[in-house]
Coordinates of C-alpha atoms in Angstrom, one line a residue:
X1 CA -35.0 54.8 -15.1
X2 CA -32.1 54.6 -12.9
X3 CA -33.9 52.5 -9.9
X4 CA -35.3 50.4 -12.5
X5 CA -31.9 49.3 -13.7
X6 CA -30.6 48.9 -10.8
X7 CA -33.4 46.9 -9.3
X8 CA -33.1 44.7 -12.7
X9 CA -29.3 44.3 -12.1
X10 CA -30.0 43.3 -8.5
X11 CA -32.4 41.2 -9.2
X12 CA -30.4 39.3 -12.5
X13 CA -27.7 39.4 -9.5
X14 CA -29.7 37.0 -7.5
X15 CA -31.0 35.0 -10.1
X16 CA -27.7 34.4 -11.6
X17 CA -26.5 33.3 -7.6
X18 CA -28.8 30.7 -7.5
X19 CA -27.8 28.9 -10.6
X20 CA -24.9 27.2 -8.9
X21 CA -25.0 24.1 -7.0
X22 CA -23.7 24.1 -3.1
X23 CA -21.3 26.8 -2.3
X24 CA -18.5 24.1 -1.5
X25 CA -18.5 23.4 -5.2
X26 CA -17.3 27.0 -5.8
X27 CA -15.0 27.4 -2.7
X28 CA -13.0 23.7 -3.3
X29 CA -13.2 23.3 -6.9
X30 CA -10.4 20.6 -6.7
X31 CA -10.7 17.5 -4.7
X32 CA -7.6 15.0 -4.5
X33 CA -7.5 11.3 -5.9
X34 CA -7.4 9.2 -2.7
X35 CA -5.1 5.7 -3.5
X36 CA -5.0 3.4 0.3
X37 CA -3.8 0.0 0.3
X38 CA -2.3 -2.8 -2.1
X39 CA -3.3 -2.5 -5.8
X40 CA -3.5 -6.3 -7.6
X41 CA -4.3 -6.7 -10.7
X42 CA -5.5 -9.7 -12.6
X43 CA -1.8 -10.2 -13.9
X44 CA -0.2 -10.3 -10.8
X45 CA -2.9 -12.9 -9.4
X46 CA -2.2 -15.0 -12.4
X47 CA 1.2 -15.6 -11.4
X48 CA 0.0 -17.2 -8.3
X49 CA 0.4 -20.9 -8.5
X50 CA -0.6 -23.4 -5.7
X51 CA 2.1 -24.3 -3.7
X52 CA 4.3 -21.1 -3.6
X53 CA 5.9 -20.6 -0.3
X54 CA 5.0 -17.1 1.9
X55 CA 8.3 -15.3 0.2
X56 CA 6.9 -15.9 -2.8
X57 CA 3.6 -14.5 -2.3
X58 CA 4.8 -11.6 -1.0
X59 CA 7.4 -11.1 -3.8
X60 CA 4.6 -10.9 -6.2
X61 CA 1.8 -9.4 -4.5
X62 CA 3.8 -7.2 -1.8
X63 CA 3.4 -7.0 1.8
X64 CA -0.2 -7.8 3.2
X65 CA -2.4 -5.1 4.4
X66 CA -4.1 -7.1 7.1
X67 CA -2.3 -10.8 8.8
X68 CA -4.9 -11.5 11.4
X69 CA -3.2 -12.5 14.7
X70 CA -5.5 -15.4 15.1
X71 CA -5.4 -16.7 11.9
X72 CA -2.1 -16.6 10.3
X73 CA -3.3 -18.9 7.4
X74 CA -4.5 -15.8 5.7
X75 CA -3.3 -12.8 4.4
X76 CA -5.6 -10.0 3.2
X77 CA -5.3 -7.5 0.4
X78 CA -7.5 -4.4 0.4
X79 CA -7.4 -1.4 -2.4
X80 CA -9.6 1.5 -1.9
X81 CA -9.3 4.1 -4.5
X82 CA -11.8 7.4 -4.3
X83 CA -11.6 9.7 -7.2
X84 CA -12.0 13.3 -6.4
X85 CA -15.4 13.4 -7.7
X86 CA -16.6 9.9 -8.4
X87 CA -17.8 6.6 -6.7
X88 CA -15.8 4.7 -4.3
X89 CA -14.0 1.4 -5.9
X90 CA -12.8 -1.0 -3.7
X91 CA -11.2 -4.4 -4.1
X92 CA -10.5 -7.1 -1.9
X93 CA -8.5 -10.2 -2.2
X94 CA -7.7 -12.9 0.5
X95 CA -4.8 -15.4 0.1
X96 CA -4.9 -18.6 2.0
X97 CA -2.2 -20.8 3.3
X98 CA -2.1 -24.8 4.2
X99 CA 1.4 -25.5 5.9
X100 CA 2.9 -22.5 4.7
X101 CA 1.9 -23.4 0.9
X102 CA -0.5 -21.3 -0.8
X103 CA -4.0 -23.1 -1.2
X104 CA -6.5 -21.0 -2.4
X105 CA -6.8 -17.4 -3.3
X106 CA -10.3 -15.6 -2.9
X107 CA -11.4 -12.2 -3.8
X108 CA -12.7 -9.6 -6.3
X109 CA -9.7 -10.1 -8.6
X110 CA -9.7 -13.8 -10.6
X111 CA -6.9 -15.3 -11.7
X112 CA -6.5 -16.8 -15.1
X113 CA -4.0 -16.3 -18.0
X114 CA -1.6 -13.5 -17.7
X115 CA -1.0 -13.1 -21.0
X116 CA -4.4 -12.0 -21.9
X117 CA -4.6 -9.5 -18.9
X118 CA -1.3 -8.1 -20.2
X119 CA -2.7 -8.1 -23.7
X120 CA -6.0 -6.0 -22.9
X121 CA -4.1 -3.6 -20.6
X122 CA -1.5 -3.1 -23.9
X123 CA -4.5 -2.9 -26.1
X124 CA -6.4 -0.2 -23.7
X125 CA -3.1 1.9 -23.8
X126 CA -2.4 1.8 -27.6
X127 CA -4.2 1.9 -30.6
X128 CA -3.0 2.0 -34.7
X129 CA -4.8 4.4 -36.8
X130 CA -4.4 4.1 -40.4
X131 CA -3.6 7.3 -42.2
X132 CA -4.4 7.4 -46.2
X133 CA -1.6 8.7 -48.3
X134 CA -1.0 12.2 -49.0
X135 CA -2.6 13.3 -52.5
X136 CA -1.9 16.8 -54.7
X137 CA -4.9 18.5 -55.8

């Protein structure tokens, strides 16, 4: 009887051990979020106007991540976000200058109305919940 119980316990332990994923998930349960580069959102891009100087663009977007030595008329802003357990997100923005004035912006974040971008961010942050008046029973 005792041998049967020990055999059943050993078999159950082995089967339970097989139910886990990889051993790395058990050993490293926490992975940090990695953020690299310049974070540029639509509200920042919407502040850019054609004809702005390089200093004004640097004030709005920050220092560029990549400045090409051979093409000084282009600044690149790259942002990468890798959550601990998730998909990689990458955004790139290229800013082009002609005669040290902003000519055009290309990339993943489009320009547009800054107020619409701010409203959408505020709507995502706050919600109004109607609470009915209390009634006495």
